[in-house]
XYZ file of C-alpha atoms in Angstrom:
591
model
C 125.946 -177.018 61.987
C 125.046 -180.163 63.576
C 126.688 -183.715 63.281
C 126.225 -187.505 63.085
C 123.596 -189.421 61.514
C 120.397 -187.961 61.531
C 117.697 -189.747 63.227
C 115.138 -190.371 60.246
C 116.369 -188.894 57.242
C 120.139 -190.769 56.831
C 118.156 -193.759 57.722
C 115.607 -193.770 55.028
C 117.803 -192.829 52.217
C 120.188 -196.224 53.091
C 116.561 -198.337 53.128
C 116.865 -199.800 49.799
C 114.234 -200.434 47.648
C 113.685 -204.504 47.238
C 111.543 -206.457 45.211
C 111.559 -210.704 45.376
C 112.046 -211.903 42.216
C 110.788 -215.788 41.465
C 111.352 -218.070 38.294
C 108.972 -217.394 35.259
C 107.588 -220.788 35.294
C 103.684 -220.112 35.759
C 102.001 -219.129 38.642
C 102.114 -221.205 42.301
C 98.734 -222.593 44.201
C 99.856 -221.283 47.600
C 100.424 -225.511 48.445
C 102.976 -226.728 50.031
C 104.344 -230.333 51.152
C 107.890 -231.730 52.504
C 109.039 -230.924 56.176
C 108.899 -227.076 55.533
C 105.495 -226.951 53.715
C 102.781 -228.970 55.315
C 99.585 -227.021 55.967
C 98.266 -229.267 58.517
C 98.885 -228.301 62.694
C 101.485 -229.831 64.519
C 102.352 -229.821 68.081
C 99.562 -226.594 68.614
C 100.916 -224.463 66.098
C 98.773 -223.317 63.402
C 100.697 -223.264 60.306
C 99.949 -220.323 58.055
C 99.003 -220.761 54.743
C 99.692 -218.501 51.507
C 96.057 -217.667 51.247
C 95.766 -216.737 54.975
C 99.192 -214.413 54.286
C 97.479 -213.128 50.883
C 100.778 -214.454 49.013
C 101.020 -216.324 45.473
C 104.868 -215.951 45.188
C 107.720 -217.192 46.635
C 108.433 -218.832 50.296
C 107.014 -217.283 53.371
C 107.254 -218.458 56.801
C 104.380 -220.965 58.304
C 104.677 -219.420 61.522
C 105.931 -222.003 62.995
C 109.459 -221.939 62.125
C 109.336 -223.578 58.848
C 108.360 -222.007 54.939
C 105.942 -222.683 52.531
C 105.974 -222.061 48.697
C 103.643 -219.761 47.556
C 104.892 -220.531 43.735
C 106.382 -218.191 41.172
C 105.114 -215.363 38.892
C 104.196 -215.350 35.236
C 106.452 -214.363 32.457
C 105.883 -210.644 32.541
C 105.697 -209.957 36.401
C 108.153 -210.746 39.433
C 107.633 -211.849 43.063
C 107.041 -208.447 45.208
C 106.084 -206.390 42.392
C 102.329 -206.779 43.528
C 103.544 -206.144 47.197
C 104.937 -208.532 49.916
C 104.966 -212.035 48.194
C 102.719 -210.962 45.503
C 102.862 -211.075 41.959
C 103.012 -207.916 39.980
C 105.002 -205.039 38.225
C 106.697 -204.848 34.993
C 109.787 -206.290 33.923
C 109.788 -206.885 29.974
C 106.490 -207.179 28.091
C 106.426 -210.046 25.214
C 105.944 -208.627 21.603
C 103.621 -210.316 18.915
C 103.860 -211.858 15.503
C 101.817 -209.155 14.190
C 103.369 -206.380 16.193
C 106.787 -206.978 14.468
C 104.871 -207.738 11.054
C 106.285 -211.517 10.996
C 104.258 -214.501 8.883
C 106.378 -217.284 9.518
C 109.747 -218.557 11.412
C 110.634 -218.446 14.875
C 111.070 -214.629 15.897
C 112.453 -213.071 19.613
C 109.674 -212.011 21.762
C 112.049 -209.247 22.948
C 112.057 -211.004 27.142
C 114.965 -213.577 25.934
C 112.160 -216.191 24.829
C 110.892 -216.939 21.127
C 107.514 -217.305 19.262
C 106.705 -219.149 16.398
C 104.737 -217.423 13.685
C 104.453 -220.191 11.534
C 105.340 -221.501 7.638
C 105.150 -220.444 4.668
C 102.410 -221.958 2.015
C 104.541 -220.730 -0.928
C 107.938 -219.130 -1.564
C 110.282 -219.444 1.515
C 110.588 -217.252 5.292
C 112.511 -213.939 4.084
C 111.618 -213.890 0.611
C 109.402 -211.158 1.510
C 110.898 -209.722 3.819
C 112.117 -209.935 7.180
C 110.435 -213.055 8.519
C 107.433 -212.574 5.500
C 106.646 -215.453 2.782
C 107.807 -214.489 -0.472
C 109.872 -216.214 -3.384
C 112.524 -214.411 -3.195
C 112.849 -213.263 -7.139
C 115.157 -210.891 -8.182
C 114.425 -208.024 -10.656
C 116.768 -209.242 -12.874
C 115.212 -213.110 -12.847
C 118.015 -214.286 -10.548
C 117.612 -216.954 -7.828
C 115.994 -216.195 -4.609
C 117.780 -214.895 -1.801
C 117.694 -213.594 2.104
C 120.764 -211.888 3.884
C 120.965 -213.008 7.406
C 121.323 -210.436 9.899
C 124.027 -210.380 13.176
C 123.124 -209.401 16.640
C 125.186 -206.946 15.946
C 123.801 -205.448 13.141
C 120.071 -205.790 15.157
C 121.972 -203.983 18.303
C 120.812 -206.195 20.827
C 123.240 -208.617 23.134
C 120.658 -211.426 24.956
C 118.741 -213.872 24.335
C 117.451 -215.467 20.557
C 117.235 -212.724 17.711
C 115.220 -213.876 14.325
C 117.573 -213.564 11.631
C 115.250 -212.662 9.517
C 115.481 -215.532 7.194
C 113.415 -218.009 9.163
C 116.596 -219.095 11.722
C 117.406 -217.320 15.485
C 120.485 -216.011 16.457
C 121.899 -216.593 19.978
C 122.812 -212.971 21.587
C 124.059 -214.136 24.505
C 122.479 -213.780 28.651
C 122.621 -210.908 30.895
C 124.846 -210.368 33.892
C 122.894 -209.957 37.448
C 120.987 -207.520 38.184
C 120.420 -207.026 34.510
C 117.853 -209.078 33.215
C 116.990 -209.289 29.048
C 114.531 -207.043 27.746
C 114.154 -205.499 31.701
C 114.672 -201.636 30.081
C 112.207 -201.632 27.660
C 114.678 -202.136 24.373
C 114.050 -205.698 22.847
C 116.718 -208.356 23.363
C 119.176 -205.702 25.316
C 120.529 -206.593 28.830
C 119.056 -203.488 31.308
C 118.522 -203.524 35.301
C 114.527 -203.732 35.728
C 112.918 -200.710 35.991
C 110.366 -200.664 38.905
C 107.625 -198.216 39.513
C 109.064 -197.399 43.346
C 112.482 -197.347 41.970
C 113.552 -199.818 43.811
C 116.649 -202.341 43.214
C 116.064 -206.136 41.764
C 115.570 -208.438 44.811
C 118.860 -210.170 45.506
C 120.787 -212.520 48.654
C 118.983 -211.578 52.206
C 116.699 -209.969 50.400
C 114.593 -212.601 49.315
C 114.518 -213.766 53.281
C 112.447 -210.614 53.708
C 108.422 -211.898 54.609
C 105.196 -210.212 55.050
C 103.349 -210.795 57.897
C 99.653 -210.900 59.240
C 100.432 -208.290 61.587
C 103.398 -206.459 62.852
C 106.599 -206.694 61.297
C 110.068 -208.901 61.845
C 112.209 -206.591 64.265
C 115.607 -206.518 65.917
C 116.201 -204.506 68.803
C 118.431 -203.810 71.362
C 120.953 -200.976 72.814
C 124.178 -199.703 71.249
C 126.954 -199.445 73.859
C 130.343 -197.733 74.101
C 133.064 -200.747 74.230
C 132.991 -200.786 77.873
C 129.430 -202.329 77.191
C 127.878 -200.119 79.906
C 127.219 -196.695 77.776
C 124.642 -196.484 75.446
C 125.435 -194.374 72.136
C 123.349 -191.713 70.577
C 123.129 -191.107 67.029
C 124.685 -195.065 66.128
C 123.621 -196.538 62.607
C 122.773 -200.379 62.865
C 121.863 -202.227 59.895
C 121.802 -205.365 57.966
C 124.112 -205.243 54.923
C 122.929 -206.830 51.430
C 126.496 -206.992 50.075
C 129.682 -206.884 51.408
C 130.587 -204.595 53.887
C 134.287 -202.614 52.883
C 137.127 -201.734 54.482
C 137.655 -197.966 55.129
C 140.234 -196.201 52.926
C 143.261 -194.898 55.612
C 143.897 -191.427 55.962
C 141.873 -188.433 56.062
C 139.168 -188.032 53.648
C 135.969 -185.463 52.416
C 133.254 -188.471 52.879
C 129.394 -187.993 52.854
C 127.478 -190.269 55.203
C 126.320 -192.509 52.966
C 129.788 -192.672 50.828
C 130.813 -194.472 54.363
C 128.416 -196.593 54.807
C 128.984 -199.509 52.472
C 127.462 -203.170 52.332
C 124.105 -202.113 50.297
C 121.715 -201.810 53.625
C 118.764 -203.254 53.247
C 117.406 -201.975 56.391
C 118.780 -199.745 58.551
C 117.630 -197.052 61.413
C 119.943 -194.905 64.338
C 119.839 -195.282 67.807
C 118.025 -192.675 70.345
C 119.601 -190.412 73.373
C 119.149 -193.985 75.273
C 120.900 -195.630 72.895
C 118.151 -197.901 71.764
C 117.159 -199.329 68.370
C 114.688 -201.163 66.431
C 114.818 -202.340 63.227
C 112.353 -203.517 61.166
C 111.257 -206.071 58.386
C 114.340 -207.974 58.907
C 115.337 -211.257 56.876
C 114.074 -214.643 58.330
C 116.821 -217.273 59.139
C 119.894 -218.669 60.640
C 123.396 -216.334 61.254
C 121.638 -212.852 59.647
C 124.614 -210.308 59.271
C 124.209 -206.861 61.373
C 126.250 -203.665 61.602
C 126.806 -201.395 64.109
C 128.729 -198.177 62.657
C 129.390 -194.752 64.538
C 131.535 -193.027 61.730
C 134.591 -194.927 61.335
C 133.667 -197.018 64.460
C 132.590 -200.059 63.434
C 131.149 -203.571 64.408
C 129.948 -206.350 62.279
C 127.958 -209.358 64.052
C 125.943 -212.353 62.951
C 122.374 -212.355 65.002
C 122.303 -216.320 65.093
C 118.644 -217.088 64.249
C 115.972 -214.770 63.089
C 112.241 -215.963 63.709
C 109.634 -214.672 61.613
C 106.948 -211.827 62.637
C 108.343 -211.126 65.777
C 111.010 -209.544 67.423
C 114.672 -210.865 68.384
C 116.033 -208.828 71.223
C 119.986 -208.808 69.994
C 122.286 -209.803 73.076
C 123.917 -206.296 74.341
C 127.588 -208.374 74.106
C 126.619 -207.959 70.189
C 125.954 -204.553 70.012
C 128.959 -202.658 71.955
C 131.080 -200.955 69.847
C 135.046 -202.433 69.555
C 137.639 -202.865 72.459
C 140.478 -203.569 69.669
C 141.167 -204.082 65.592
C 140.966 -207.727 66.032
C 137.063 -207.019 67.056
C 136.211 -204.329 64.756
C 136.914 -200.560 63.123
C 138.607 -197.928 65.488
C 139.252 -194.434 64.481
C 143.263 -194.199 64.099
C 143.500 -191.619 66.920
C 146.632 -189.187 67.484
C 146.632 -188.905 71.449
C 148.882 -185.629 72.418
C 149.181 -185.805 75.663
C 148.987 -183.180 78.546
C 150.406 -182.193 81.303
C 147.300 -181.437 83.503
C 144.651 -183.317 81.579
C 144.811 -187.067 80.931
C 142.401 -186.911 78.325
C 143.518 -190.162 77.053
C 142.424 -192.267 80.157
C 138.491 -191.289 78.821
C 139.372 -193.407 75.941
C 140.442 -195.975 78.237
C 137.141 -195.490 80.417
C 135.387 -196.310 77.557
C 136.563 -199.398 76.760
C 139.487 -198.975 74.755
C 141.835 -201.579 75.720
C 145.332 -201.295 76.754
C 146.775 -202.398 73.885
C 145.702 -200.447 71.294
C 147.546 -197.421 73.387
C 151.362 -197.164 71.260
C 153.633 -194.926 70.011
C 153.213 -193.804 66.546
C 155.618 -196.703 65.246
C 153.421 -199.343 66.871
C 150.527 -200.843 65.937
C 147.619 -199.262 68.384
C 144.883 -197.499 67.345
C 145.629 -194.460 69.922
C 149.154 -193.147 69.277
C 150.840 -191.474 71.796
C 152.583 -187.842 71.176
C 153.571 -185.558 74.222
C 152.701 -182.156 74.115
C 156.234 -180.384 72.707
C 158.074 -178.160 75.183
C 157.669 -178.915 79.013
C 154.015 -179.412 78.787
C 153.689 -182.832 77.541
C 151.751 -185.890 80.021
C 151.700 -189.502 79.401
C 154.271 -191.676 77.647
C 154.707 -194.778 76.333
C 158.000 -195.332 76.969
C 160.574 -193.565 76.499
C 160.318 -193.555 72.681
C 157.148 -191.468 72.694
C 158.220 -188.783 70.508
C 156.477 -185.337 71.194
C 153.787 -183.393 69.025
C 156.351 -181.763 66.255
C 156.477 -185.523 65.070
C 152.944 -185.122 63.790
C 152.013 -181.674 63.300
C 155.552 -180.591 61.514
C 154.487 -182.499 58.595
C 151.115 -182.393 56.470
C 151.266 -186.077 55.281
C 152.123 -187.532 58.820
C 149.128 -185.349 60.145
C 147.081 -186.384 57.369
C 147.184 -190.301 57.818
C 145.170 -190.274 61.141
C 141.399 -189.547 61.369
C 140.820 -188.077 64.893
C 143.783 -185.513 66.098
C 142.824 -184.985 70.213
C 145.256 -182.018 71.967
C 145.022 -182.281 75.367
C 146.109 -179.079 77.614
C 149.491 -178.572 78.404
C 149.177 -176.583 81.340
C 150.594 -173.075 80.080
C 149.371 -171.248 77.050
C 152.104 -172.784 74.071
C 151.484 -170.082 71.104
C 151.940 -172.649 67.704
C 154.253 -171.517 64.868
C 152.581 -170.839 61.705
C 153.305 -174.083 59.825
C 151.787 -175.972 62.226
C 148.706 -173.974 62.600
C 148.635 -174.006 58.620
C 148.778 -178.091 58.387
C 146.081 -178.159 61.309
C 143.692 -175.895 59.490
C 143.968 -178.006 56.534
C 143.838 -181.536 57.830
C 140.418 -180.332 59.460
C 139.194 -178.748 56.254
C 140.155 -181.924 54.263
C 137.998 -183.786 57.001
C 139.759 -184.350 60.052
C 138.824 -184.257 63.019
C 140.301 -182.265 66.026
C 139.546 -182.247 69.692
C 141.141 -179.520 71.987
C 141.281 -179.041 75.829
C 141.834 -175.739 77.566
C 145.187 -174.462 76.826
C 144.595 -175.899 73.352
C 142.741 -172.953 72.098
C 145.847 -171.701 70.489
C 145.484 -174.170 68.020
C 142.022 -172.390 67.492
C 141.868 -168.700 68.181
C 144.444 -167.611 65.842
C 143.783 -165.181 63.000
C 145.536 -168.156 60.943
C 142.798 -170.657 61.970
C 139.103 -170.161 63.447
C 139.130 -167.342 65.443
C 136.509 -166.166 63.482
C 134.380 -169.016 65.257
C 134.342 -167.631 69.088
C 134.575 -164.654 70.941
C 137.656 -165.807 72.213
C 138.472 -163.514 75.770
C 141.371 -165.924 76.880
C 142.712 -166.356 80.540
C 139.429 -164.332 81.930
C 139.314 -166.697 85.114
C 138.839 -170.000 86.172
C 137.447 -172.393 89.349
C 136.739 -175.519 91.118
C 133.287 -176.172 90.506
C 130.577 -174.732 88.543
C 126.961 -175.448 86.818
C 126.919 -175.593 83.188
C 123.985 -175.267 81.411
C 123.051 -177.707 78.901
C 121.948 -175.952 75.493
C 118.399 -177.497 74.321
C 117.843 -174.863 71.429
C 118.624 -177.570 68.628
C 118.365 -181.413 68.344
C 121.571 -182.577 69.207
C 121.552 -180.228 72.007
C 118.537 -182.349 73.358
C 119.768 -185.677 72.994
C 122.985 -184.556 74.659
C 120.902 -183.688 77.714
C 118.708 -186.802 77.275
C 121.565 -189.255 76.998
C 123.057 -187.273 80.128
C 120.301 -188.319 82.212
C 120.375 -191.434 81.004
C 123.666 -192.333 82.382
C 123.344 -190.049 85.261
C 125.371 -187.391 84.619
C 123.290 -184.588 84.814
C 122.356 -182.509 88.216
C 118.919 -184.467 88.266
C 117.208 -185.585 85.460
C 115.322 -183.176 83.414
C 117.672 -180.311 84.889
C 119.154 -180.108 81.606
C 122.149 -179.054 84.240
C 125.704 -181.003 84.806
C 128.341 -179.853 87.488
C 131.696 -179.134 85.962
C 134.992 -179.231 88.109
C 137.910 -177.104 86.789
C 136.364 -174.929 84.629
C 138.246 -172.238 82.739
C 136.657 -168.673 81.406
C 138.334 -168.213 77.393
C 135.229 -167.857 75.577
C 132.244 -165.745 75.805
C 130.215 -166.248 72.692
C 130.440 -168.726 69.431
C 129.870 -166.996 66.038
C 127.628 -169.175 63.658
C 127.461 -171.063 62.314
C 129.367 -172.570 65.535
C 127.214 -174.529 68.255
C 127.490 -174.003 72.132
C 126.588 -176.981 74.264
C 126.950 -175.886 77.581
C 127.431 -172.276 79.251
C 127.750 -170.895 82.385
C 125.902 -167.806 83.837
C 126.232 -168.293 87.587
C 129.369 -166.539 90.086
C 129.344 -163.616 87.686
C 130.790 -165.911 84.761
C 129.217 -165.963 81.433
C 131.452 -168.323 79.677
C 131.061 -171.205 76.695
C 132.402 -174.359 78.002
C 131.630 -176.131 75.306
C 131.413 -175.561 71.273
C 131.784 -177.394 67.994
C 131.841 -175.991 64.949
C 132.502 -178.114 61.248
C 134.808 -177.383 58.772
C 136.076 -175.649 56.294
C 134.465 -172.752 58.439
C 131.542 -170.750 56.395
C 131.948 -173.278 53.809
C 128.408 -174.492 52.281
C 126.865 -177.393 54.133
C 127.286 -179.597 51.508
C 131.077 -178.689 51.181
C 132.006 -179.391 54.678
C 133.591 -182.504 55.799
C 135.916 -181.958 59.296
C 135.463 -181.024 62.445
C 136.383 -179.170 65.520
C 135.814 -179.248 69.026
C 136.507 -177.558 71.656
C 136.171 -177.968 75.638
C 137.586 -175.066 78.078
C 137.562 -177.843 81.573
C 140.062 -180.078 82.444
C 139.391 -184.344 82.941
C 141.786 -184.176 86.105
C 142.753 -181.276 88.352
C 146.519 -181.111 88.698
C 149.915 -181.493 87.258
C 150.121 -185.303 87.801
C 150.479 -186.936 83.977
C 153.922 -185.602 83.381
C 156.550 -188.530 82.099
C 153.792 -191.322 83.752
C 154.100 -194.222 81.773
C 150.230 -194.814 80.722
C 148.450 -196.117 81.862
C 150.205 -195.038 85.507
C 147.963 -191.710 85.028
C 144.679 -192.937 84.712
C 142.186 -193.121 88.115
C 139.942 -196.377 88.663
C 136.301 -196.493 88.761
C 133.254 -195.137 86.596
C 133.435 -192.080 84.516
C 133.095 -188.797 86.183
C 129.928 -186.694 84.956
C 132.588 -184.213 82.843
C 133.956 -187.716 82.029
C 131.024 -188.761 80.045
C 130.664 -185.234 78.436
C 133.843 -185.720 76.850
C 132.299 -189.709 75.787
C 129.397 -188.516 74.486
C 131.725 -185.794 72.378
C 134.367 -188.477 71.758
C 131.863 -189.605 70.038
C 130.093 -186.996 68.334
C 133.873 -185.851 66.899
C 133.999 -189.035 64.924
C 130.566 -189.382 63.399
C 129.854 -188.555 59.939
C 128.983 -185.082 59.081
C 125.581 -183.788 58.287
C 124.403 -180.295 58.431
């Protein structure tokens, strides 16, 4: 299965559909005057006009940092739904006089507006009907008559109804985006119904502009929170609506169920982490979002020019150090004895503080491994792993879980296995170093995923082999060259210190990412699978990874108050594997 936000195809189902919408007061002339919409040059720049931009609706830029008014639309079409800035489409059609079979009184053209269709020479409006001339006489020689009807009775809720005695009847207005008459059904609120089906136009929206050539573009790279790594596989967008908090605890989310805000255009980043997205909204402080699963940014670009591109500052578009910046994944750390997996967290740009014990307030919450095998601390408070894994609803609450190896092979009591298996399942996500296969080759969990051969043999240095077979697979080695991690760029190659021999083969629909086939060892160093295992695509929501080499090379992380363990300097090349898979762990799910 593969992970994270797919390139194209995520992106295009968040583009939303928009259509400008302008005021039904006759059509415009494409003049403008005023500061924003003089059509003569000024200072050298030659002011567009709405004829040049092919425009009759609504404000576009001049192309020189101001707007002119191109006008609004006629009663029966809206601003867009003839293209950019250009009258057209369909939103409620008028009806007649003679196509409701009215002779006199003021009747409901069915849009929320009214048409007269006349007097009566004799009798009086109703007595022959609804809305017809007629006097009214009763069979029996009584006096004339004419019931009124309700809106009710007419089942229709906006605008003015004919009463069919010659007087209206107020139905009431419509609630945004629903617009009177919009569905088809006479006088009844309904969201307009557009040929593209497409959304009414509404807030940045309407900022949107057509241009001569090209398009309005943002661009820029998407970073790790130490600023310096660019992310593969990052959504960035410009929200419509406002963006919502993520529910706690561990939850079976599509992509798009997390991604909230109403994008109005949106697009992923490549292996090199850049982006560039397109027909943006014109103006001052436009809102953009950076979003790597439940990592999260929101920014304000300060001024958008028209019909050419903004390059966003790269201090914008890093990914959070802390809460008070932004969304980080709440992150059980258990801590190992000979692999201070935390301190790539802390390479990355985590900072210090959002390291606590699971009573504090961090982000990353500190367990040590239980038994002798546990690393860092935070003080000595830091309770160890049966704190989190004992119970289902204290597993539950966080969405990463990352094991890091003890240094001796710790066989897990049933219970725990059982709560693991279904916090991934329920979508969690767990992340496993080494020693931490026995949270993975048990009958009682995925052994079904590997050909799990533990303990076969181990080293100091090795070449793994970077598996290209599938998309991600490429990216990985992309983005590996890009921060210089690989052997030599293009080797699709990375050297791996500490390497241990446990698996041989992954069973689909598992993925390998690296392998070894060199010194007579033909090992998986590397493999992912998502979860519940076998399930159908569409039914799977967690995930699991797994990485048989250690981050550091000895028993040195024991009781070390963090961040005492971590080494200084820029990430190792294994280092940035377990970044780029960091990474990967947390993004949404996708098959």
């Amino acid at each position: 299965m593969r992970t994270g936000l797919a390139l194209t195809a995520l992106a295009a189902v968040l583009l939303v559909g928009c259509h400008k919408s302008g005021t039904k007061t006759g059509t415009g002339d494409g003049g403008a005057t005023g500061a924003t919409g003089s059509t003569a040059s000024s200072g050298g720049c030659g002011l567009r006009t709405c004829q040049s931009a092919n425009a009759n609706c609504g404000p576009i830029g001049d192309g020189c940092g101001g707007t002119i008014n191109c006008g609004s639309c006629s009663e029966t079409e809206f601003c867009g739904g003839g293209g950019p800035s250009k009258c057209g489409g369909h939103v409620c059609e008028p009806t007649t006089c003679a196509a409701l079979g009215a002779t006199c009184g003021k009747v409901a053209d069915g849009c929320g507006g009214t048409i007269d269709c006349g007097t009566c020479a004799t009798g009086f409006c109703g007595g022959g009907g609804v809305n017809q001339c007629g006097d009214g006489l009763l069979a029996d020689g009584g006096s004339p008559s004419c019931h009124a009807r309700t809106c009710a009775q007419l089942g229709t809720n906006c605008g003015p109804v004919a009463d069919g005695c010659g007087g209206l009847l107020d139905c009431g207005s419509c609630t945004a985006p629903q617009v009177c008459g919009a569905g088809g059904h006479a006088s009844v609120c309904d969201v307009p119904h557009f040929a593209d089906g497409g959304s009414a136009c509404t807030n940045l929206c309407l900022q949107q502009q057509s241009c001569d050539a090209g398009s309005t573009t943002l661009s820029g790279t998407v970073y790790a929170p130490n600023g310096a790594d660019p992310l593969y596989g990052a959504l960035v967008y410009v929200p419509n609506g406002a963006v919502q908090a993520f529910s706690p605890g561990v939850s079976c989310l599509t992509c798009s169920s997390q991604v909230t805000g109403e994008p109005l255009v949106s697009t992923t980043t490549d292996a090199q982490g850049h982006f560039t997205l397109s027909n943006v909204p014109v103006g001052a402080n436009i809102p953009l979002v950076i979003q790597l699963g439940r990592w999260r940014r929101q920014v304000t670009v300060t001024s958008v020019a028209a019909c050419t591109n903004t390059a966003v500052d790269a201090a914008l578009t890093r990914l959070p150090k802390n809460k008070t910046e932004g969304d980080i994944p709440l992150t059980a750390m258990v801590t190992g004895n000979v692999d201070a997996l935390e301190c790539v967290l802390r390479k990355i740009g985590v900072d210090d503080a959002e390291f606590s014990n699971p009573a504090g307030t961090g982000r990353i919450r500190l367990f040590g491994a239980a038994g002798d095998g546990g690393g860092a601390i935070i003080d000595t408070g830091t309770p160890d792993s049966t704190a989190l894994v004992d119970t289902a609803s204290t597993l539950n609450g966080y969405d990463m879980v990352l094991f890091a190896c003890e240094g001796y092979q710790h066989d897990k009591p049933d219970t725990e296995l059982g709560n693991v298996l279904s916090y991934a399942n329920a979508g969690g996500r767990v992340f496993a170093t080494h020693y931490e296969y026995t949270w993975l080759y048990s009958p009682n969990t995925w052994q079904a995923a590997a050909g799990w051969q533990v303990n076969q043999g181990r080293g100091n240095a090795i070449v793994g082999n970077i598996d290209t077979s599938f998309p991600k697979g490429l990216a990985f080695s992309q983005w590996l060259d890009a921060v210089g991690a690989s052997t030599a760029p293009g080797s699709n190659q990375i050297n791996i210190a500490q390497w241990r021999w446990d698996v041989n083969t992954v069973n689909a629909p598992s993925e390998q990412w690296i392998t070894t086939n060199t010194q007579g060892v033909n090992s998986v160093q590397h493999l992912t699978f998502n979860t519940p295992f076998n399930a159908s695509a569409d039914a799977q929501c967690g995930r699991v990874l797994f990485s048989d080499f250690h981050v550091t090379n000895a028993n040195t992380t024991q009781g070390k108050v963090f961040p005492a363990e971590c080494t200084a300097g820029p990430l190792t090349a294994q280092e940035h594997v377990l970044e780029f898979m960091l990474f990967d762990l947390a993004s949404c799910i996708t098959p």
